[in-house]
mmCIF file of N, CA and C in Angstrom:
data_model
loop_
_atom_site.group_PDB
_atom_site.id
_atom_site.type_symbol
_atom_site.label_atom_id
_atom_site.label_comp_id
_atom_site.label_asym_id
_atom_site.label_seq_id
_atom_site.Cartn_x
_atom_site.Cartn_y
_atom_site.Cartn_z
ATOM 1 N N MET A 1 104.404 119.799 87.708
ATOM 2 C CA MET A 1 103.870 120.460 88.553
ATOM 3 C C MET A 1 104.994 121.019 89.629
ATOM 4 N N MET A 2 105.492 122.092 90.342
ATOM 5 C CA MET A 2 106.351 122.506 91.145
ATOM 6 C C MET A 2 106.205 121.935 92.546
ATOM 7 N N PHE A 3 107.156 121.883 93.188
ATOM 8 C CA PHE A 3 106.996 120.982 94.357
ATOM 9 C C PHE A 3 106.251 121.341 95.560
ATOM 10 N N HIS A 4 106.523 122.724 95.563
ATOM 11 C CA HIS A 4 105.393 123.418 96.781
ATOM 12 C C HIS A 4 104.187 123.435 96.464
ATOM 13 N N ALA A 5 103.659 123.743 95.135
ATOM 14 C CA ALA A 5 102.432 123.576 94.632
ATOM 15 C C ALA A 5 101.817 122.095 94.823
ATOM 16 N N MET A 6 102.628 121.169 94.820
ATOM 17 C CA MET A 6 102.243 119.731 94.763
ATOM 18 C C MET A 6 101.929 119.677 96.220
ATOM 19 N N LEU A 7 102.820 120.064 97.123
ATOM 20 C CA LEU A 7 102.593 119.738 98.547
ATOM 21 C C LEU A 7 101.426 120.564 98.975
ATOM 22 N N SER A 8 101.206 121.737 98.453
ATOM 23 C CA SER A 8 99.820 122.575 99.097
ATOM 24 C C SER A 8 98.650 121.933 98.536
ATOM 25 N N THR A 9 98.832 121.071 97.221
ATOM 26 C CA THR A 9 97.198 120.264 96.896
ATOM 27 C C THR A 9 97.349 119.017 97.656
ATOM 28 N N LEU A 10 98.406 118.684 98.132
ATOM 29 C CA LEU A 10 98.380 117.461 98.850
ATOM 30 C C LEU A 10 97.586 117.840 100.334
ATOM 31 N N VAL A 11 98.195 118.907 100.985
ATOM 32 C CA VAL A 11 97.608 119.237 102.104
ATOM 33 C C VAL A 11 96.196 119.668 102.069
ATOM 34 N N ARG A 12 95.934 120.135 100.964
ATOM 35 C CA ARG A 12 94.430 120.611 100.818
ATOM 36 C C ARG A 12 93.677 119.598 100.472
ATOM 37 N N GLN A 13 93.925 118.574 99.832
ATOM 38 C CA GLN A 13 93.248 117.273 99.426
ATOM 39 C C GLN A 13 92.926 116.437 100.667
ATOM 40 N N LEU A 14 93.743 116.593 101.169
ATOM 41 C CA LEU A 14 94.189 115.389 102.586
ATOM 42 C C LEU A 14 93.250 116.342 103.923
ATOM 43 N N SER A 15 92.994 117.312 103.659
ATOM 44 C CA SER A 15 92.908 118.147 104.684
ATOM 45 C C SER A 15 93.632 118.168 105.960
ATOM 46 N N LEU A 16 95.027 118.211 105.797
ATOM 47 C CA LEU A 16 96.052 118.393 106.646
ATOM 48 C C LEU A 16 96.110 119.938 107.324
ATOM 49 N N PRO A 17 96.823 119.956 108.221
ATOM 50 C CA PRO A 17 97.120 121.315 108.673
ATOM 51 C C PRO A 17 97.977 122.061 107.983
ATOM 52 N N GLN A 18 97.609 123.390 107.493
ATOM 53 C CA GLN A 18 98.760 124.231 106.834
ATOM 54 C C GLN A 18 100.189 123.945 107.845
ATOM 55 N N GLU A 19 100.016 124.374 108.861
ATOM 56 C CA GLU A 19 101.416 124.274 109.708
ATOM 57 C C GLU A 19 102.444 123.168 109.053
ATOM 58 N N CYS A 20 102.020 121.965 108.526
ATOM 59 C CA CYS A 20 103.188 121.355 108.175
ATOM 60 C C CYS A 20 103.670 121.310 107.107
ATOM 61 N N LEU A 21 102.986 122.668 106.477
ATOM 62 C CA LEU A 21 104.099 123.098 105.160
ATOM 63 C C LEU A 21 105.340 123.901 105.784
ATOM 64 N N HIS A 22 106.336 123.924 105.011
ATOM 65 C CA HIS A 22 107.248 124.839 105.403
ATOM 66 C C HIS A 22 108.237 125.155 104.278
ATOM 67 N N GLU A 23 108.999 126.136 104.254
ATOM 68 C CA GLU A 23 109.970 126.130 103.271
ATOM 69 C C GLU A 23 110.669 124.889 102.602
ATOM 70 N N GLN A 24 111.145 124.212 103.554
ATOM 71 C CA GLN A 24 112.002 123.095 103.004
ATOM 72 C C GLN A 24 111.086 122.033 102.522
ATOM 73 N N GLY A 25 110.077 121.966 102.754
ATOM 74 C CA GLY A 25 108.958 120.942 102.275
ATOM 75 C C GLY A 25 107.545 120.823 103.304
ATOM 76 N N LEU A 26 107.564 119.557 103.893
ATOM 77 C CA LEU A 26 106.485 119.113 104.538
ATOM 78 C C LEU A 26 106.750 117.987 105.867
ATOM 79 N N ASP A 27 106.377 118.283 106.961
ATOM 80 C CA ASP A 27 106.702 117.529 108.434
ATOM 81 C C ASP A 27 105.112 117.233 108.790
ATOM 82 N N LEU A 28 104.784 116.029 108.988
ATOM 83 C CA LEU A 28 103.274 115.365 109.100
ATOM 84 C C LEU A 28 103.441 114.561 110.386
ATOM 85 N N GLN A 29 102.945 114.900 111.450
ATOM 86 C CA GLN A 29 102.739 114.023 112.562
ATOM 87 C C GLN A 29 101.636 113.400 112.543
ATOM 88 N N ALA A 30 101.607 112.189 112.074
ATOM 89 C CA ALA A 30 100.303 111.127 111.828
ATOM 90 C C ALA A 30 100.535 109.937 112.797
ATOM 91 N N GLY A 31 99.548 109.788 113.789
ATOM 92 C CA GLY A 31 99.665 109.010 114.998
ATOM 93 C C GLY A 31 101.205 108.946 115.339
ATOM 94 N N PRO A 32 101.699 107.858 115.649
ATOM 95 C CA PRO A 32 102.814 107.737 116.354
ATOM 96 C C PRO A 32 104.183 108.292 115.234
ATOM 97 N N PHE A 33 103.684 108.274 113.779
ATOM 98 C CA PHE A 33 104.791 108.478 112.978
ATOM 99 C C PHE A 33 105.033 109.851 112.523
ATOM 100 N N SER A 34 106.108 110.278 112.145
ATOM 101 C CA SER A 34 106.484 111.779 111.876
ATOM 102 C C SER A 34 107.127 111.589 110.235
ATOM 103 N N LEU A 35 106.355 111.936 109.179
ATOM 104 C CA LEU A 35 106.410 111.815 107.904
ATOM 105 C C LEU A 35 106.954 113.295 107.539
ATOM 106 N N HIS A 36 108.206 113.175 106.564
ATOM 107 C CA HIS A 36 108.789 114.304 106.113
ATOM 108 C C HIS A 36 108.949 114.131 104.808
ATOM 109 N N ILE A 37 108.900 115.036 103.953
ATOM 110 C CA ILE A 37 108.951 115.190 102.509
ATOM 111 C C ILE A 37 109.875 116.289 102.068
ATOM 112 N N ARG A 38 111.157 116.308 101.260
ATOM 113 C CA ARG A 38 112.004 117.156 101.119
ATOM 114 C C ARG A 38 112.417 116.981 99.361
ATOM 115 N N GLU A 39 112.710 118.164 98.921
ATOM 116 C CA GLU A 39 113.159 118.234 97.575
ATOM 117 C C GLU A 39 114.325 118.760 97.512
ATOM 118 N N ARG A 40 115.253 118.118 96.538
ATOM 119 C CA ARG A 40 116.668 118.606 96.323
ATOM 120 C C ARG A 40 117.055 118.233 94.831
ATOM 121 N N ASP A 41 117.476 119.425 94.385
ATOM 122 C CA ASP A 41 117.921 118.912 92.665
ATOM 123 C C ASP A 41 116.711 117.980 92.098
ATOM 124 N N GLN A 42 115.714 118.518 92.326
ATOM 125 C CA GLN A 42 114.427 118.027 91.791
ATOM 126 C C GLN A 42 114.059 116.299 91.831
ATOM 127 N N LEU A 43 114.775 116.233 93.088
ATOM 128 C CA LEU A 43 114.752 114.698 93.443
ATOM 129 C C LEU A 43 113.908 114.866 94.829
ATOM 130 N N VAL A 44 112.573 114.417 95.061
ATOM 131 C CA VAL A 44 111.666 114.307 96.155
ATOM 132 C C VAL A 44 112.043 112.921 97.071
ATOM 133 N N THR A 45 112.205 113.158 98.034
ATOM 134 C CA THR A 45 112.555 112.068 99.157
ATOM 135 C C THR A 45 111.313 112.237 100.254
ATOM 136 N N LEU A 46 110.929 111.162 100.765
ATOM 137 C CA LEU A 46 109.834 110.963 101.797
ATOM 138 C C LEU A 46 110.473 110.138 102.738
ATOM 139 N N PHE A 47 110.268 110.281 104.153
ATOM 140 C CA PHE A 47 111.097 109.384 104.955
ATOM 141 C C PHE A 47 110.502 109.554 106.215
ATOM 142 N N ILE A 48 110.195 108.208 106.871
ATOM 143 C CA ILE A 48 109.734 108.284 108.262
ATOM 144 C C ILE A 48 110.916 107.538 109.407
ATOM 145 N N PRO A 49 111.318 108.379 110.266
ATOM 146 C CA PRO A 49 111.816 107.667 111.463
ATOM 147 C C PRO A 49 111.057 106.589 112.207
ATOM 148 N N LEU A 50 111.697 105.093 112.231
ATOM 149 C CA LEU A 50 111.025 104.186 112.608
ATOM 150 C C LEU A 50 111.662 103.946 114.191
ATOM 151 N N GLY A 51 112.832 104.154 114.839
ATOM 152 C CA GLY A 51 113.563 104.020 115.607
ATOM 153 C C GLY A 51 114.262 102.543 115.664
ATOM 154 N N ASP A 52 114.451 101.845 116.712
ATOM 155 C CA ASP A 52 115.238 100.555 116.608
ATOM 156 C C ASP A 52 114.178 99.361 116.428
ATOM 157 N N ILE A 53 114.151 99.188 114.863
ATOM 158 C CA ILE A 53 113.202 97.926 115.066
ATOM 159 C C ILE A 53 113.803 96.773 114.093
ATOM 160 N N GLN A 54 113.198 95.681 114.018
ATOM 161 C CA GLN A 54 113.745 94.515 113.304
ATOM 162 C C GLN A 54 113.756 94.945 111.870
ATOM 163 N N THR A 55 114.464 94.749 111.105
ATOM 164 C CA THR A 55 114.093 95.021 109.510
ATOM 165 C C THR A 55 113.936 94.100 108.733
ATOM 166 N N PRO A 56 112.636 93.803 108.475
ATOM 167 C CA PRO A 56 112.543 92.546 107.299
ATOM 168 C C PRO A 56 112.763 93.021 106.005
ATOM 169 N N SER A 57 112.841 92.079 105.111
ATOM 170 C CA SER A 57 112.913 92.394 103.787
ATOM 171 C C SER A 57 111.727 92.732 103.195
ATOM 172 N N LEU A 58 111.747 93.951 102.381
ATOM 173 C CA LEU A 58 110.798 94.602 101.681
ATOM 174 C C LEU A 58 110.541 94.230 100.329
ATOM 175 N N ALA A 59 110.748 93.165 99.966
ATOM 176 C CA ALA A 59 110.652 92.428 98.528
ATOM 177 C C ALA A 59 109.320 92.325 98.329
ATOM 178 N N ALA A 60 108.467 92.340 99.228
ATOM 179 C CA ALA A 60 107.058 92.213 98.742
ATOM 180 C C ALA A 60 106.394 93.572 98.547
ATOM 181 N N MET A 61 107.211 94.452 98.552
ATOM 182 C CA MET A 61 106.692 96.033 98.484
ATOM 183 C C MET A 61 107.148 96.471 97.357
ATOM 184 N N ALA A 62 106.707 95.921 95.977
ATOM 185 C CA ALA A 62 107.597 96.351 94.922
ATOM 186 C C ALA A 62 106.795 97.323 93.892
ATOM 187 N N ASP A 63 105.676 98.043 94.568
ATOM 188 C CA ASP A 63 104.918 99.280 94.057
ATOM 189 C C ASP A 63 105.897 99.844 93.661
ATOM 190 N N TRP A 64 105.638 100.917 92.662
ATOM 191 C CA TRP A 64 106.469 102.194 92.473
ATOM 192 C C TRP A 64 105.884 103.167 92.983
ATOM 193 N N PRO A 65 106.406 104.304 93.585
ATOM 194 C CA PRO A 65 107.971 104.176 93.936
ATOM 195 C C PRO A 65 108.213 103.292 94.775
ATOM 196 N N VAL A 66 109.421 102.635 94.858
ATOM 197 C CA VAL A 66 109.755 101.574 95.825
ATOM 198 C C VAL A 66 110.130 102.176 97.155
ATOM 199 N N LEU A 67 109.686 101.539 98.191
ATOM 200 C CA LEU A 67 109.787 102.043 99.545
ATOM 201 C C LEU A 67 111.239 101.304 99.964
ATOM 202 N N GLN A 68 112.031 101.612 100.953
ATOM 203 C CA GLN A 68 113.570 101.327 101.168
ATOM 204 C C GLN A 68 113.527 101.247 102.660
ATOM 205 N N LEU A 69 114.292 100.535 103.084
ATOM 206 C CA LEU A 69 114.475 100.588 104.891
ATOM 207 C C LEU A 69 116.090 100.693 104.914
ATOM 208 N N SER A 70 116.427 101.557 105.510
ATOM 209 C CA SER A 70 117.996 101.681 106.059
ATOM 210 C C SER A 70 118.184 101.931 107.640
ATOM 211 N N ARG A 71 119.329 101.407 107.793
ATOM 212 C CA ARG A 71 119.659 101.096 109.695
ATOM 213 C C ARG A 71 120.908 102.373 109.517
ATOM 214 N N GLY A 72 120.631 103.019 110.716
ATOM 215 C CA GLY A 72 121.521 104.075 110.831
ATOM 216 C C GLY A 72 122.741 103.627 111.817
ATOM 217 N N SER A 73 123.498 104.325 112.103
ATOM 218 C CA SER A 73 124.815 104.056 112.858
ATOM 219 C C SER A 73 124.143 103.910 114.368
ATOM 220 N N GLU A 74 122.975 104.712 114.817
ATOM 221 C CA GLU A 74 122.642 104.426 116.057
ATOM 222 C C GLU A 74 121.400 103.410 116.303
ATOM 223 N N GLN A 75 121.579 102.409 115.364
ATOM 224 C CA GLN A 75 120.347 101.505 115.518
ATOM 225 C C GLN A 75 119.224 101.979 115.459
ATOM 226 N N SER A 76 118.972 102.904 114.750
ATOM 227 C CA SER A 76 117.491 103.527 114.120
ATOM 228 C C SER A 76 117.506 103.227 112.811
ATOM 229 N N THR A 77 116.236 103.043 112.244
ATOM 230 C CA THR A 77 115.519 102.416 111.169
ATOM 231 C C THR A 77 115.230 103.668 110.502
ATOM 232 N N LEU A 78 115.217 103.612 109.410
ATOM 233 C CA LEU A 78 114.516 104.877 108.555
ATOM 234 C C LEU A 78 113.655 104.188 107.237
ATOM 235 N N LEU A 79 112.501 104.460 106.951
ATOM 236 C CA LEU A 79 111.645 104.109 106.021
ATOM 237 C C LEU A 79 111.717 105.031 105.076
ATOM 238 N N TRP A 80 112.200 104.902 103.834
ATOM 239 C CA TRP A 80 112.423 106.165 102.874
ATOM 240 C C TRP A 80 111.810 105.659 101.413
ATOM 241 N N SER A 81 111.640 106.800 100.520
ATOM 242 C CA SER A 81 111.218 106.474 98.985
ATOM 243 C C SER A 81 111.741 107.842 98.377
ATOM 244 N N ARG A 82 112.342 107.670 97.228
ATOM 245 C CA ARG A 82 112.724 108.601 96.538
ATOM 246 C C ARG A 82 112.371 108.524 95.263
ATOM 247 N N GLU A 83 112.004 109.834 94.576
ATOM 248 C CA GLU A 83 111.525 109.860 93.367
ATOM 249 C C GLU A 83 111.887 111.040 92.237
ATOM 250 N N TRP A 84 112.110 111.357 91.221
ATOM 251 C CA TRP A 84 112.194 112.688 90.528
ATOM 252 C C TRP A 84 111.011 113.394 90.530
ATOM 253 N N LEU A 85 110.946 114.655 90.874
ATOM 254 C CA LEU A 85 109.750 115.663 90.951
ATOM 255 C C LEU A 85 109.026 115.500 89.712
ATOM 256 N N ASP A 86 109.760 115.375 88.339
ATOM 257 C CA ASP A 86 109.093 115.188 87.251
ATOM 258 C C ASP A 86 108.178 114.043 86.947
ATOM 259 N N LYS A 87 108.311 112.899 87.640
ATOM 260 C CA LYS A 87 107.577 111.521 87.767
ATOM 261 C C LYS A 87 106.541 111.561 88.619
ATOM 262 N N LEU A 88 106.468 112.395 89.622
ATOM 263 C CA LEU A 88 105.345 112.764 90.527
ATOM 264 C C LEU A 88 104.386 113.463 90.030
ATOM 265 N N ASP A 89 103.153 113.114 90.511
ATOM 266 C CA ASP A 89 101.951 114.141 90.475
ATOM 267 C C ASP A 89 101.021 113.955 91.696
ATOM 268 N N VAL A 90 100.233 114.824 92.172
ATOM 269 C CA VAL A 90 99.742 114.734 93.632
ATOM 270 C C VAL A 90 98.966 113.412 93.742
ATOM 271 N N GLU A 91 98.492 112.839 92.793
ATOM 272 C CA GLU A 91 97.299 111.389 93.201
ATOM 273 C C GLU A 91 98.684 110.124 93.207
ATOM 274 N N ILE A 92 99.863 110.342 92.932
ATOM 275 C CA ILE A 92 100.977 109.538 93.208
ATOM 276 C C ILE A 92 101.539 109.787 94.407
ATOM 277 N N LEU A 93 101.659 111.093 95.080
ATOM 278 C CA LEU A 93 102.242 111.348 96.429
ATOM 279 C C LEU A 93 101.451 111.180 97.328
ATOM 280 N N ILE A 94 100.322 111.306 97.065
ATOM 281 C CA ILE A 94 98.966 110.818 97.992
ATOM 282 C C ILE A 94 98.808 109.143 98.330
ATOM 283 N N ASN A 95 99.299 108.460 96.924
ATOM 284 C CA ASN A 95 99.389 106.936 97.280
ATOM 285 C C ASN A 95 100.561 106.765 98.328
ATOM 286 N N LEU A 96 101.679 107.142 97.745
ATOM 287 C CA LEU A 96 103.027 107.045 98.486
ATOM 288 C C LEU A 96 102.932 107.404 99.912
ATOM 289 N N VAL A 97 102.464 108.561 100.205
ATOM 290 C CA VAL A 97 101.990 108.655 101.626
ATOM 291 C C VAL A 97 101.473 107.997 102.522
ATOM 292 N N SER A 98 100.468 107.455 101.750
ATOM 293 C CA SER A 98 99.577 106.323 102.696
ATOM 294 C C SER A 98 100.292 105.011 102.645
ATOM 295 N N ARG A 99 100.806 104.792 101.338
ATOM 296 C CA ARG A 99 101.586 103.369 101.476
ATOM 297 C C ARG A 99 102.958 103.615 102.526
ATOM 298 N N MET A 100 103.383 104.748 102.817
ATOM 299 C CA MET A 100 104.405 104.536 103.437
ATOM 300 C C MET A 100 103.677 104.635 104.881
ATOM 301 N N LEU A 101 102.692 105.312 105.403
ATOM 302 C CA LEU A 101 102.402 105.366 106.887
ATOM 303 C C LEU A 101 101.699 103.833 107.073
ATOM 304 N N HIS A 102 101.040 103.098 106.040
ATOM 305 C CA HIS A 102 100.743 101.785 106.298
ATOM 306 C C HIS A 102 101.972 101.035 106.613
ATOM 307 N N GLN A 103 103.038 101.060 105.799
ATOM 308 C CA GLN A 103 104.111 100.282 105.693
ATOM 309 C C GLN A 103 104.659 100.809 107.233
ATOM 310 N N ALA A 104 104.811 101.609 107.805
ATOM 311 C CA ALA A 104 105.612 101.974 108.959
ATOM 312 C C ALA A 104 104.711 101.731 110.177
ATOM 313 N N GLU A 105 103.273 101.569 110.195
ATOM 314 C CA GLU A 105 102.352 100.974 111.170
ATOM 315 C C GLU A 105 102.550 99.566 111.172
ATOM 316 N N ALA A 106 102.682 98.955 109.901
ATOM 317 C CA ALA A 106 102.831 97.262 109.800
ATOM 318 C C ALA A 106 104.319 97.030 110.597
ATOM 319 N N LEU A 107 105.384 97.939 110.112
ATOM 320 C CA LEU A 107 106.706 97.410 110.667
ATOM 321 C C LEU A 107 107.236 97.707 112.111
ATOM 322 N N THR A 108 106.174 98.712 112.985
ATOM 323 C CA THR A 108 106.427 98.931 113.950
ATOM 324 C C THR A 108 105.201 98.565 115.207
ATOM 325 N N LEU A 109 104.139 97.561 114.450
ATOM 326 C CA LEU A 109 103.012 97.253 115.187
ATOM 327 C C LEU A 109 103.581 96.711 116.364
ATOM 328 N N ASP A 110 104.584 95.630 116.258
ATOM 329 C CA ASP A 110 104.843 95.098 117.684
ATOM 330 C C ASP A 110 105.851 95.613 118.513
ATOM 331 N N ASN A 111 106.405 96.695 117.871
ATOM 332 C CA ASN A 111 107.232 97.474 118.854
ATOM 333 C C ASN A 111 107.024 98.846 119.578
ATOM 334 N N ILE A 112 105.756 98.994 119.063
ATOM 335 C CA ILE A 112 105.039 100.312 119.685
ATOM 336 C C ILE A 112 103.995 99.901 120.886
ATOM 337 N N GLN A 113 104.666 100.929 121.958
ATOM 338 C CA GLN A 113 103.675 100.315 123.331
ATOM 339 C C GLN A 113 102.496 101.407 122.989
ATOM 340 N N VAL A 114 101.294 100.778 123.169
ATOM 341 C CA VAL A 114 100.149 101.512 123.144
ATOM 342 C C VAL A 114 99.802 102.215 124.475
ATOM 343 N N ASP A 115 99.393 103.364 124.158
ATOM 344 C CA ASP A 115 99.281 104.575 125.204
ATOM 345 C C ASP A 115 97.516 104.728 125.341
ATOM 346 N N THR A 116 96.687 104.111 125.915
ATOM 347 C CA THR A 116 95.438 103.941 125.929
ATOM 348 C C THR A 116 94.822 105.495 126.271
ATOM 349 N N ARG A 117 95.758 106.441 126.518
ATOM 350 C CA ARG A 117 95.178 107.814 126.863
ATOM 351 C C ARG A 117 95.217 108.709 125.616
ATOM 352 N N GLN A 118 95.883 108.285 124.380
ATOM 353 C CA GLN A 118 96.164 108.978 123.284
ATOM 354 C C GLN A 118 95.821 108.162 122.277
ATOM 355 N N PRO A 119 95.194 108.413 121.286
ATOM 356 C CA PRO A 119 95.110 107.630 120.018
ATOM 357 C C PRO A 119 96.150 107.923 119.062
ATOM 358 N N HIS A 120 96.564 106.799 118.341
ATOM 359 C CA HIS A 120 97.844 106.704 117.779
ATOM 360 C C HIS A 120 97.530 106.437 116.268
ATOM 361 N N GLY A 121 96.243 106.640 115.997
ATOM 362 C CA GLY A 121 95.991 106.035 114.358
ATOM 363 C C GLY A 121 96.453 107.269 113.287
ATOM 364 N N ILE A 122 96.570 106.676 112.056
ATOM 365 C CA ILE A 122 96.490 107.579 111.060
ATOM 366 C C ILE A 122 95.672 108.212 110.473
ATOM 367 N N PRO A 123 95.598 109.601 110.409
ATOM 368 C CA PRO A 123 94.288 110.177 110.015
ATOM 369 C C PRO A 123 93.605 109.722 108.988
ATOM 370 N N ALA A 124 92.056 109.745 108.743
ATOM 371 C CA ALA A 124 91.300 108.985 108.183
ATOM 372 C C ALA A 124 91.492 109.468 106.609
ATOM 373 N N THR A 125 91.805 110.939 106.498
ATOM 374 C CA THR A 125 92.163 111.057 105.029
ATOM 375 C C THR A 125 93.497 110.662 104.452
ATOM 376 N N ILE A 126 94.048 109.976 105.141
ATOM 377 C CA ILE A 126 95.326 109.064 104.603
ATOM 378 C C ILE A 126 95.349 108.202 104.368
ATOM 379 N N ARG A 127 94.303 107.299 105.053
ATOM 380 C CA ARG A 127 94.164 105.828 105.139
ATOM 381 C C ARG A 127 94.102 105.257 103.677
ATOM 382 N N GLY A 128 93.265 106.074 102.618
ATOM 383 C CA GLY A 128 93.454 105.288 101.478
ATOM 384 C C GLY A 128 92.792 104.152 101.369
#
């Protein structure tokens, strides 16, 4: 399945706003997290910037595709995963998006200041 067709199906199946789709991929605001999906040279990358958090070992997250944590030069942490386009389908992508958002939530739980005026939950269609 082509990348943009897969993203369109993902948006439709999860009842996400069409505005999150664009020429380069998908940008989704899910609660306090900003999920980005891009493709280059048949390699699909999903990433969520997490800010300055403590980075534990992700050894317990052995599901495929593997989730990774990287520290940037500005003390910013990035949760990401990468897989070849031909190894993905919509169901795997939905599962991966759900895993990433749940892991981002778990990693930042102690680092996020909860504002009681705004709900920060992950959309129910992604909670899986």
